[in-house]
Amino acid sequence: MRARVTIVPRPEVLDPQGRAVAHALEGLGFGVVKGVRVGRIVDVELSDGLDRQAAEAKLEQMTRELLANLVIEDFRIDWLD
Amino acid sequence: MRARVTIVPRPEVLDPQGRAVAHALEGLGFGVVKGVRVGRIVDVELSDGLDRQAAEAKLEQMTRELLANLVIEDFRIDWLD
């Protein structure tokens, strides 16, 4: 079973990486860009046969402990299968 | 109008960042993890009132020119509004 953890900067947090990308896109002539926010995804393959609810709890724990910084980031979990 | 560009390593490409995350998760006791792939998302806010098809073509061009490395990465574009 595979899940996708999507991690994005919280709306109220500055995103210097997104700023840099927006600036670079402007420099390339993409004047239609008004803003950019950069996040990441972590696709996790888990042992088959796990209870889905228990697996989702594990994923949430992984995210809190390692994958995301919840002070400045939000996350969501979606199943890919 | 807002779009999300999701960029992931191609399946046949090694993903050292994903390997490192998987290893770290094992170290934290998450033995249920069989594999991890790390990608990124770029949320782009565009000027309103653009033709959606033209905007999508622009986004694809941005992705090819700057956001992704298509030799080793795949991407998809989704509208967030």
PDB file of C-alpha atoms in Angstrom:
ATOM      1  CA  MET A   1       0.000   0.000   0.000  1.00  0.00           C
ATOM      2  CA  ARG A   2       1.229   3.442  -0.948  1.00  0.00           C
ATOM      3  CA  ALA A   3       0.449   6.823   0.541  1.00  0.00           C
ATOM      4  CA  ARG A   4       1.436  10.357  -0.391  1.00  0.00           C
ATOM      5  CA  VAL A   5       2.292  12.859   2.311  1.00  0.00           C
ATOM      6  CA  THR A   6       1.996  16.380   0.897  1.00  0.00           C
ATOM      7  CA  ILE A   7       3.799  19.048   2.894  1.00  0.00           C
ATOM      8  CA  VAL A   8       3.355  22.764   2.240  1.00  0.00           C
ATOM      9  CA  PRO A   9       4.494  25.903   4.052  1.00  0.00           C
ATOM     10  CA  ARG A  10       1.730  27.357   6.242  1.00  0.00           C
ATOM     11  CA  PRO A  11       0.024  30.300   4.542  1.00  0.00           C
ATOM     12  CA  GLU A  12       1.283  32.800   7.121  1.00  0.00           C
ATOM     13  CA  VAL A  13       4.906  31.662   6.814  1.00  0.00           C
ATOM     14  CA  LEU A  14       7.349  33.281   4.397  1.00  0.00           C
ATOM     15  CA  ASP A  15       8.611  30.883   1.736  1.00  0.00           C
ATOM     16  CA  PRO A  16      12.010  32.074   0.510  1.00  0.00           C
ATOM     17  CA  GLN A  17      12.325  29.144  -1.902  1.00  0.00           C
ATOM     18  CA  GLY A  18       9.000  30.061  -3.494  1.00  0.00           C
ATOM     19  CA  ARG A  19      10.083  33.689  -3.711  1.00  0.00           C
ATOM     20  CA  ALA A  20      13.278  32.675  -5.475  1.00  0.00           C
ATOM     21  CA  VAL A  21      11.378  30.527  -7.975  1.00  0.00           C
ATOM     22  CA  ALA A  22       8.879  33.332  -8.659  1.00  0.00           C
ATOM     23  CA  HIS A  23      11.736  35.740  -9.204  1.00  0.00           C
ATOM     24  CA  ALA A  24      13.481  33.337 -11.584  1.00  0.00           C
ATOM     25  CA  LEU A  25      10.248  32.795 -13.541  1.00  0.00           C
ATOM     26  CA  GLU A  26       9.792  36.558 -13.905  1.00  0.00           C
ATOM     27  CA  GLY A  27      13.362  36.772 -15.154  1.00  0.00           C
ATOM     28  CA  LEU A  28      12.539  34.161 -17.792  1.00  0.00           C
ATOM     29  CA  GLY A  29       9.673  36.322 -19.024  1.00  0.00           C
ATOM     30  CA  PHE A  30       6.772  34.670 -17.223  1.00  0.00           C
ATOM     31  CA  GLY A  31       5.133  37.915 -16.124  1.00  0.00           C
ATOM     32  CA  VAL A  32       1.831  36.127 -15.458  1.00  0.00           C
ATOM     33  CA  VAL A  33       3.240  34.618 -12.260  1.00  0.00           C
ATOM     34  CA  LYS A  34       1.912  36.384  -9.170  1.00  0.00           C
ATOM     35  CA  GLY A  35       3.366  34.097  -6.555  1.00  0.00           C
ATOM     36  CA  VAL A  36       4.904  30.699  -5.915  1.00  0.00           C
ATOM     37  CA  ARG A  37       4.915  28.403  -2.886  1.00  0.00           C
ATOM     38  CA  VAL A  38       7.142  25.352  -2.833  1.00  0.00           C
ATOM     39  CA  GLY A  39       6.323  22.211  -0.895  1.00  0.00           C
ATOM     40  CA  ARG A  40       7.274  18.568  -1.067  1.00  0.00           C
ATOM     41  CA  ILE A  41       5.745  15.165  -1.341  1.00  0.00           C
ATOM     42  CA  VAL A  42       6.875  11.990   0.303  1.00  0.00           C
ATOM     43  CA  ASP A  43       5.463   8.824  -1.239  1.00  0.00           C
ATOM     44  CA  VAL A  44       5.675   6.024   1.285  1.00  0.00           C
ATOM     45  CA  GLU A  45       5.335   2.345   0.414  1.00  0.00           C
ATOM     46  CA  LEU A  46       4.139   0.348   3.415  1.00  0.00           C
ATOM     47  CA  SER A  47       3.969  -3.368   4.119  1.00  0.00           C
ATOM     48  CA  ASP A  48       0.822  -4.819   2.577  1.00  0.00           C
ATOM     49  CA  GLY A  49      -2.021  -6.058   4.703  1.00  0.00           C
ATOM     50  CA  LEU A  50      -1.878  -3.300   7.299  1.00  0.00           C
ATOM     51  CA  ASP A  51      -5.129  -1.963   8.594  1.00  0.00           C
ATOM     52  CA  ARG A  52      -5.613   1.297   6.691  1.00  0.00           C
ATOM     53  CA  GLN A  53      -6.623   3.319   9.718  1.00  0.00           C
ATOM     54  CA  ALA A  54      -3.646   2.069  11.743  1.00  0.00           C
ATOM     55  CA  ALA A  55      -1.367   2.737   8.764  1.00  0.00           C
ATOM     56  CA  GLU A  56      -2.637   6.278   8.471  1.00  0.00           C
ATOM     57  CA  ALA A  57      -1.947   6.837  12.166  1.00  0.00           C
ATOM     58  CA  LYS A  58       1.618   5.571  11.603  1.00  0.00           C
ATOM     59  CA  LEU A  59       2.046   7.912   8.647  1.00  0.00           C
ATOM     60  CA  GLU A  60       0.869  10.813  10.724  1.00  0.00           C
ATOM     61  CA  GLN A  61       3.364   9.878  13.420  1.00  0.00           C
ATOM     62  CA  MET A  62       6.198   9.653  10.832  1.00  0.00           C
ATOM     63  CA  THR A  63       5.244  13.049   9.506  1.00  0.00           C
ATOM     64  CA  ARG A  64       5.228  14.630  12.935  1.00  0.00           C
ATOM     65  CA  GLU A  65       8.507  13.014  13.971  1.00  0.00           C
ATOM     66  CA  LEU A  66      10.529  13.333  10.786  1.00  0.00           C
ATOM     67  CA  LEU A  67       8.945  14.421   7.531  1.00  0.00           C
ATOM     68  CA  ALA A  68       7.502  17.815   8.330  1.00  0.00           C
ATOM     69  CA  ASN A  69       8.160  20.753  10.603  1.00  0.00           C
ATOM     70  CA  LEU A  70       4.696  21.476  11.932  1.00  0.00           C
ATOM     71  CA  VAL A  71       5.683  24.858  13.291  1.00  0.00           C
ATOM     72  CA  ILE A  72       5.933  26.171   9.742  1.00  0.00           C
ATOM     73  CA  GLU A  73       4.340  23.457   7.592  1.00  0.00           C
ATOM     74  CA  ASP A  74       0.957  21.820   7.041  1.00  0.00           C
ATOM     75  CA  PHE A  75       0.496  18.329   5.702  1.00  0.00           C
ATOM     76  CA  ARG A  76      -2.088  15.970   4.334  1.00  0.00           C
ATOM     77  CA  ILE A  77      -2.075  12.235   3.665  1.00  0.00           C
ATOM     78  CA  ASP A  78      -3.679  10.578   0.621  1.00  0.00           C
ATOM     79  CA  TRP A  79      -3.701   6.952  -0.379  1.00  0.00           C
ATOM     80  CA  LEU A  80      -2.312   6.186  -3.826  1.00  0.00           C
ATOM     81  CA  ASP A  81      -3.922   2.732  -4.025  1.00  0.00           C
TER      82      ASP A  81
ATOM     83  CA  MET B   1      -5.979  31.223 -10.619  1.00  0.00           C
ATOM     84  CA  ARG B   2      -3.759  28.678  -8.879  1.00  0.00           C
ATOM     85  CA  ALA B   3      -2.152  25.532 -10.189  1.00  0.00           C
ATOM     86  CA  ARG B   4      -0.073  22.836  -8.574  1.00  0.00           C
ATOM     87  CA  VAL B   5       2.877  21.344 -10.425  1.00  0.00           C
ATOM     88  CA  THR B   6       3.766  17.984  -8.883  1.00  0.00           C
ATOM     89  CA  ILE B   7       7.247  16.743  -9.698  1.00  0.00           C
ATOM     90  CA  VAL B   8       8.416  13.221  -8.877  1.00  0.00           C
ATOM     91  CA  PRO B   9      11.531  11.224  -9.717  1.00  0.00           C
ATOM     92  CA  ARG B  10      10.940   8.880 -12.665  1.00  0.00           C
ATOM     93  CA  PRO B  11      10.337   5.313 -11.490  1.00  0.00           C
ATOM     94  CA  GLU B  12      13.551   4.008 -13.061  1.00  0.00           C
ATOM     95  CA  VAL B  13      15.709   6.704 -11.446  1.00  0.00           C
ATOM     96  CA  LEU B  14      17.426   6.197  -8.094  1.00  0.00           C
ATOM     97  CA  ASP B  15      16.206   8.596  -5.429  1.00  0.00           C
ATOM     98  CA  PRO B  16      18.935   9.053  -2.808  1.00  0.00           C
ATOM     99  CA  GLN B  17      16.822  11.507  -0.809  1.00  0.00           C
ATOM    100  CA  GLY B  18      14.028   8.939  -0.597  1.00  0.00           C
ATOM    101  CA  ARG B  19      16.508   6.270   0.440  1.00  0.00           C
ATOM    102  CA  ALA B  20      17.821   8.509   3.208  1.00  0.00           C
ATOM    103  CA  VAL B  21      14.305   9.196   4.485  1.00  0.00           C
ATOM    104  CA  ALA B  22      13.418   5.484   4.403  1.00  0.00           C
ATOM    105  CA  HIS B  23      16.586   4.690   6.322  1.00  0.00           C
ATOM    106  CA  ALA B  24      15.837   7.371   8.915  1.00  0.00           C
ATOM    107  CA  LEU B  25      12.276   6.082   9.345  1.00  0.00           C
ATOM    108  CA  GLU B  26      13.583   2.553   9.913  1.00  0.00           C
ATOM    109  CA  GLY B  27      15.966   3.964  12.488  1.00  0.00           C
ATOM    110  CA  LEU B  28      13.010   5.546  14.277  1.00  0.00           C
ATOM    111  CA  GLY B  29      11.315   2.155  14.488  1.00  0.00           C
ATOM    112  CA  PHE B  30       8.973   2.390  11.517  1.00  0.00           C
ATOM    113  CA  GLY B  31       9.689  -1.084  10.216  1.00  0.00           C
ATOM    114  CA  VAL B  32       6.523  -1.048   8.087  1.00  0.00           C
ATOM    115  CA  VAL B  33       8.183   1.271   5.580  1.00  0.00           C
ATOM    116  CA  LYS B  34       9.219  -0.566   2.425  1.00  0.00           C
ATOM    117  CA  GLY B  35      10.316   2.401   0.373  1.00  0.00           C
ATOM    118  CA  VAL B  36      10.162   6.168   0.031  1.00  0.00           C
ATOM    119  CA  ARG B  37      10.279   8.511  -2.959  1.00  0.00           C
ATOM    120  CA  VAL B  38      10.574  12.232  -2.457  1.00  0.00           C
ATOM    121  CA  GLY B  39       9.220  14.789  -4.894  1.00  0.00           C
ATOM    122  CA  ARG B  40       8.152  18.390  -4.749  1.00  0.00           C
ATOM    123  CA  ILE B  41       5.211  20.593  -5.470  1.00  0.00           C
ATOM    124  CA  VAL B  42       5.243  24.077  -6.859  1.00  0.00           C
ATOM    125  CA  ASP B  43       2.003  26.009  -6.350  1.00  0.00           C
ATOM    126  CA  VAL B  44       1.847  28.819  -8.867  1.00  0.00           C
ATOM    127  CA  GLU B  45      -0.542  31.766  -8.588  1.00  0.00           C
ATOM    128  CA  LEU B  46      -1.227  33.260 -12.022  1.00  0.00           C
ATOM    129  CA  SER B  47      -2.868  36.498 -13.128  1.00  0.00           C
ATOM    130  CA  ASP B  48      -6.633  36.073 -13.129  1.00  0.00           C
ATOM    131  CA  GLY B  49      -8.610  36.013 -16.345  1.00  0.00           C
ATOM    132  CA  LEU B  50      -6.133  33.983 -18.351  1.00  0.00           C
ATOM    133  CA  ASP B  51      -7.506  31.399 -20.707  1.00  0.00           C
ATOM    134  CA  ARG B  52      -7.084  28.139 -18.801  1.00  0.00           C
ATOM    135  CA  GLN B  53      -5.684  26.227 -21.740  1.00  0.00           C
ATOM    136  CA  ALA B  54      -3.139  28.947 -22.528  1.00  0.00           C
ATOM    137  CA  ALA B  55      -2.244  29.133 -18.829  1.00  0.00           C
ATOM    138  CA  GLU B  56      -1.660  25.408 -18.716  1.00  0.00           C
ATOM    139  CA  ALA B  57       0.632  25.649 -21.735  1.00  0.00           C
ATOM    140  CA  LYS B  58       2.583  28.396 -19.913  1.00  0.00           C
ATOM    141  CA  LEU B  59       2.858  26.240 -16.805  1.00  0.00           C
ATOM    142  CA  GLU B  60       4.160  23.369 -18.870  1.00  0.00           C
ATOM    143  CA  GLN B  61       6.742  25.676 -20.410  1.00  0.00           C
ATOM    144  CA  MET B  62       7.810  26.946 -16.956  1.00  0.00           C
ATOM    145  CA  THR B  63       8.154  23.380 -15.765  1.00  0.00           C
ATOM    146  CA  ARG B  64      10.270  22.378 -18.724  1.00  0.00           C
ATOM    147  CA  GLU B  65      12.478  25.465 -18.506  1.00  0.00           C
ATOM    148  CA  LEU B  66      12.941  25.801 -14.765  1.00  0.00           C
ATOM    149  CA  LEU B  67      10.907  23.746 -12.323  1.00  0.00           C
ATOM    150  CA  ALA B  68      11.728  20.176 -13.283  1.00  0.00           C
ATOM    151  CA  ASN B  69      14.550  18.172 -14.779  1.00  0.00           C
ATOM    152  CA  LEU B  70      12.729  16.031 -17.295  1.00  0.00           C
ATOM    153  CA  VAL B  71      15.665  13.703 -17.774  1.00  0.00           C
ATOM    154  CA  ILE B  72      15.064  12.298 -14.303  1.00  0.00           C
ATOM    155  CA  GLU B  73      11.664  13.668 -13.274  1.00  0.00           C
ATOM    156  CA  ASP B  74       8.015  13.418 -14.315  1.00  0.00           C
ATOM    157  CA  PHE B  75       5.443  16.097 -13.650  1.00  0.00           C
ATOM    158  CA  ARG B  76       1.745  16.767 -13.672  1.00  0.00           C
ATOM    159  CA  ILE B  77      -0.297  19.940 -13.475  1.00  0.00           C
ATOM    160  CA  ASP B  78      -3.558  20.293 -11.524  1.00  0.00           C
ATOM    161  CA  TRP B  79      -5.703  23.347 -11.001  1.00  0.00           C
ATOM    162  CA  LEU B  80      -6.364  24.295  -7.393  1.00  0.00           C
ATOM    163  CA  ASP B  81      -9.354  26.503  -8.223  1.00  0.00           C
TER     164      ASP B  81
END
